[in-house]
C-alpha atoms as one frame of an Amber mdcrd trajectory, in Angstrom:
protein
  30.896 125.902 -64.326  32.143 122.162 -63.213  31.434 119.076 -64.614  33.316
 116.150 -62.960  33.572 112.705 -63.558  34.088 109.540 -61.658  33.748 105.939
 -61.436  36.342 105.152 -64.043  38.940 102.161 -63.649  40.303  98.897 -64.689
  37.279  95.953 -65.086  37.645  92.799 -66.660  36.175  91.948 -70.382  32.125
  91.399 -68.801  32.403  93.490 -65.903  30.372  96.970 -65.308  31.050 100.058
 -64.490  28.703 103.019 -63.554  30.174 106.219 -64.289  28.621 109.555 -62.890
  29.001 113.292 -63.950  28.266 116.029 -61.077  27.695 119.351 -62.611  27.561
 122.966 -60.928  27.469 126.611 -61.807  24.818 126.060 -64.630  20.997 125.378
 -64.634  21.365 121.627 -65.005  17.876 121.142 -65.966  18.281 123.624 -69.312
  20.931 121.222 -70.667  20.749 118.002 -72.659  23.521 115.616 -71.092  25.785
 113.167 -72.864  28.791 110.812 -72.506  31.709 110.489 -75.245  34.973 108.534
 -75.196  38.231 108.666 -76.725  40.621 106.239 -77.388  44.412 106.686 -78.142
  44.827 107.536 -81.870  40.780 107.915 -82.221  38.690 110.850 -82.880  36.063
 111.571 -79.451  32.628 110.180 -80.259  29.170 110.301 -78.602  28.323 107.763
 -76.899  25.376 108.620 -75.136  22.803 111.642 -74.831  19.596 112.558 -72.314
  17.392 115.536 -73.078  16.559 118.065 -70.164  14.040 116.375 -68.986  14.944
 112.933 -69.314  12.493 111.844 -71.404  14.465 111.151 -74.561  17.920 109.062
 -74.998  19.849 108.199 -77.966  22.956 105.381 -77.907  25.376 105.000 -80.511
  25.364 101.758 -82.082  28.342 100.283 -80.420  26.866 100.535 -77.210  22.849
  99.663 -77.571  21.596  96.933 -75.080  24.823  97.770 -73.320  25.006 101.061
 -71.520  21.968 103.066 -70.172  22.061 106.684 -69.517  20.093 108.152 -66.705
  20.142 111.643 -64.886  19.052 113.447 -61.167  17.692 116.730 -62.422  17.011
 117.301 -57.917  21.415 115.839 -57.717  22.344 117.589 -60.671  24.083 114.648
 -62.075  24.125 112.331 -65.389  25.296 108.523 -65.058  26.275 106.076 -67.465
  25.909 102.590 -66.623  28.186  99.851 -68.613  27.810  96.839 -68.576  28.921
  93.953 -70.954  32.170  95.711 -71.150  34.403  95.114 -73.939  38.079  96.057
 -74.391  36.668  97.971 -77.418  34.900 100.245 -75.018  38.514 101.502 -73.412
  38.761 105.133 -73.573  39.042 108.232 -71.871  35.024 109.293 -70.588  33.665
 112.761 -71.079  31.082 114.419 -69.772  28.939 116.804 -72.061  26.428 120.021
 -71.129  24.999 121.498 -74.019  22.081 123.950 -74.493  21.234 126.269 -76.775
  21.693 130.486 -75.772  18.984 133.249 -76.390  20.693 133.828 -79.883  20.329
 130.660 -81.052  24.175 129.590 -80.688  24.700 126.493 -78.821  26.548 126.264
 -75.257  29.048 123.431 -74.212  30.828 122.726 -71.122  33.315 119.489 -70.950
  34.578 117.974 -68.183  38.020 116.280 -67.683  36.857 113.171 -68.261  37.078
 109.923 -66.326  39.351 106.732 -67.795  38.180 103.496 -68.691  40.274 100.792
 -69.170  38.809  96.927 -70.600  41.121  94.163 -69.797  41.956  90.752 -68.743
């Protein structure tokens, strides 16, 4: 199983960024997708999740009106795009799989994550 990020870097306070997640070795369209960050001396939070089929998203406040979510079920990828970026939104990106197994318990793969860094 890989997930691995990209897109990451330095933008200026206002700029965009489009982040994207290519995943292998799992059945890409079984799993809900989603995006956290973690900054230095934070706990990780979600920032963004996509249900299997791409009908459903859900943002965390911070980011509403800001960042859309998206995924290629055929390129078995998840994006996030960012715009309206604020040095609040400087972290360290991670890409999220989860699904749930035949017994109920729920699966997770991580990638290695992709940094973000907002500043002038």
């Amino acid at each position: 199983v890989q997930l691995v990020e990209s897109g990451g870097g330095l933008v200026q306070p206002g700029g965009s960024l489009r982040l994207s997640c290519a995943a292998s070795g799992f059945t890409f369209s079984n799993y809900h997708m989603s995006w956290y960050r973690q900054a230095p001396g934070k706990e990780r939070e979600l920032v963004a999740t996509i249900t299997s089929a791409g009908v459903t998203t859900y943002y965390v406040d911070s980011v509403k009106g800001r960042f859309t979510i998206s995924r290629d079920n055929h390129k078995n990828t998840v994006y996030l795009q960012m715009n309206s970026l604020k040095p609040e939104d400087t972290a360290m990106y991670y890409c999220n799989a989860r699904s749930m197994d035949y017994t109920y318990r729920w699966i997770d793969y991580w990638g290695q994550g992709t940094q973000v860094t907002v500043s002038s």
